[in-house]
């Protein structure tokens, strides 16, 4: 695999990996899961498209990476790109140096679930492959172009100046990739105004003008914004006081409820999985029907709100497991947006094969696209760019 880049995404008990060749035509990918348990294993796909399953009992992150990297070393990766959720105020992908590692550590209070796991992966790959250039690609970086009036909360100034309390935004790699791709398909790459809806277990919306993020629905943490699989999205901030005073809940219980027991799961009382909910709704399940209604209405409301950051609306793009696969959710959401001139074609929307790229508008007004996201491909591209710039500097 010519000039491949290894992309690593370390979670708390899993590691997603992908080895991607220069032109993205070849790809080896998979997941090391259940790390730390007797059931730890690597599941993936080899270069020939064959399934791979490897048991690695009790392996931790370092051991799993060692096993993975030993298998992938034959392909001579040129560099390693790490997905890092929170980069604080870092505005672009960065070559990993002790200084950058310190800045990722410093952003840990803002992403306590994600950044520590990324740091474990970074430490392991730097130790195992000290000679390979390694790059951190941040979910937050794309949104560093937001104007101050979009990223500030209406809170006392010192919370921002002394404690970095502001809106950061996430899913930047995905919003950047799909809006670039959709605008390219529309014939004007990274030109004009685009709205993006990344809809998966985590969901967010973004407004992009000439290839730059102008505003996004997620905030200081990935809890703000639209309804998600188990996350509530926006609620009245006084809910915390209400639950503490009336139900005696502590802050940890409230946080857990908002992050893990809310969203589609909480509303439906059934599942966080959109497929299950659409099937159940078709069978008459009221909770599932309501959960889908709230999801689509709040999503349309968020897209409408973000559109005011754009001087002109040229298109809307759907992505993520739900955005790419659910014609039903797209139809329901677009039903609320016709006053913006967004006219979709029911035929094209229904006929678009799952997981493929395609245009679903009726031919007038802003274009509407479905683009499968490729966060790993984008991380590989940015990693390669950082390495090339460093070599030529
Ligand atoms: P992601 O986090 O991007 O992998 O997306 C996961 C979400 O995509 C889950 O809620 C799945 O139910 C949803 N999803 C995947 N396929 C479909 C489908 N065919 N119809 C509706 N939702 C789907």
Coordinates of N, CA, C and O in Angstrom, one line a residue, residues 205 235 258 262 348:
X205 N -25.2 19.7 13.9 CA -25.4 20.4 12.6 C -24.3 21.5 12.5 O -23.7 21.9 13.6
X235 N -31.4 21.4 26.8 CA -32.5 21.5 27.8 C -32.3 22.8 28.5 O -31.3 23.5 28.4
X258 N -28.4 12.8 31.5 CA -28.4 13.6 30.2 C -27.6 13.0 29.1 O -27.9 13.2 27.9
X262 N -30.9 9.6 27.9 CA -31.9 10.6 27.3 C -32.0 10.4 25.8 O -31.9 9.3 25.4
X348 N -36.4 10.7 -5.5 CA -35.0 10.6 -5.4 C -34.5 10.2 -4.0 O -33.6 9.4 -3.8

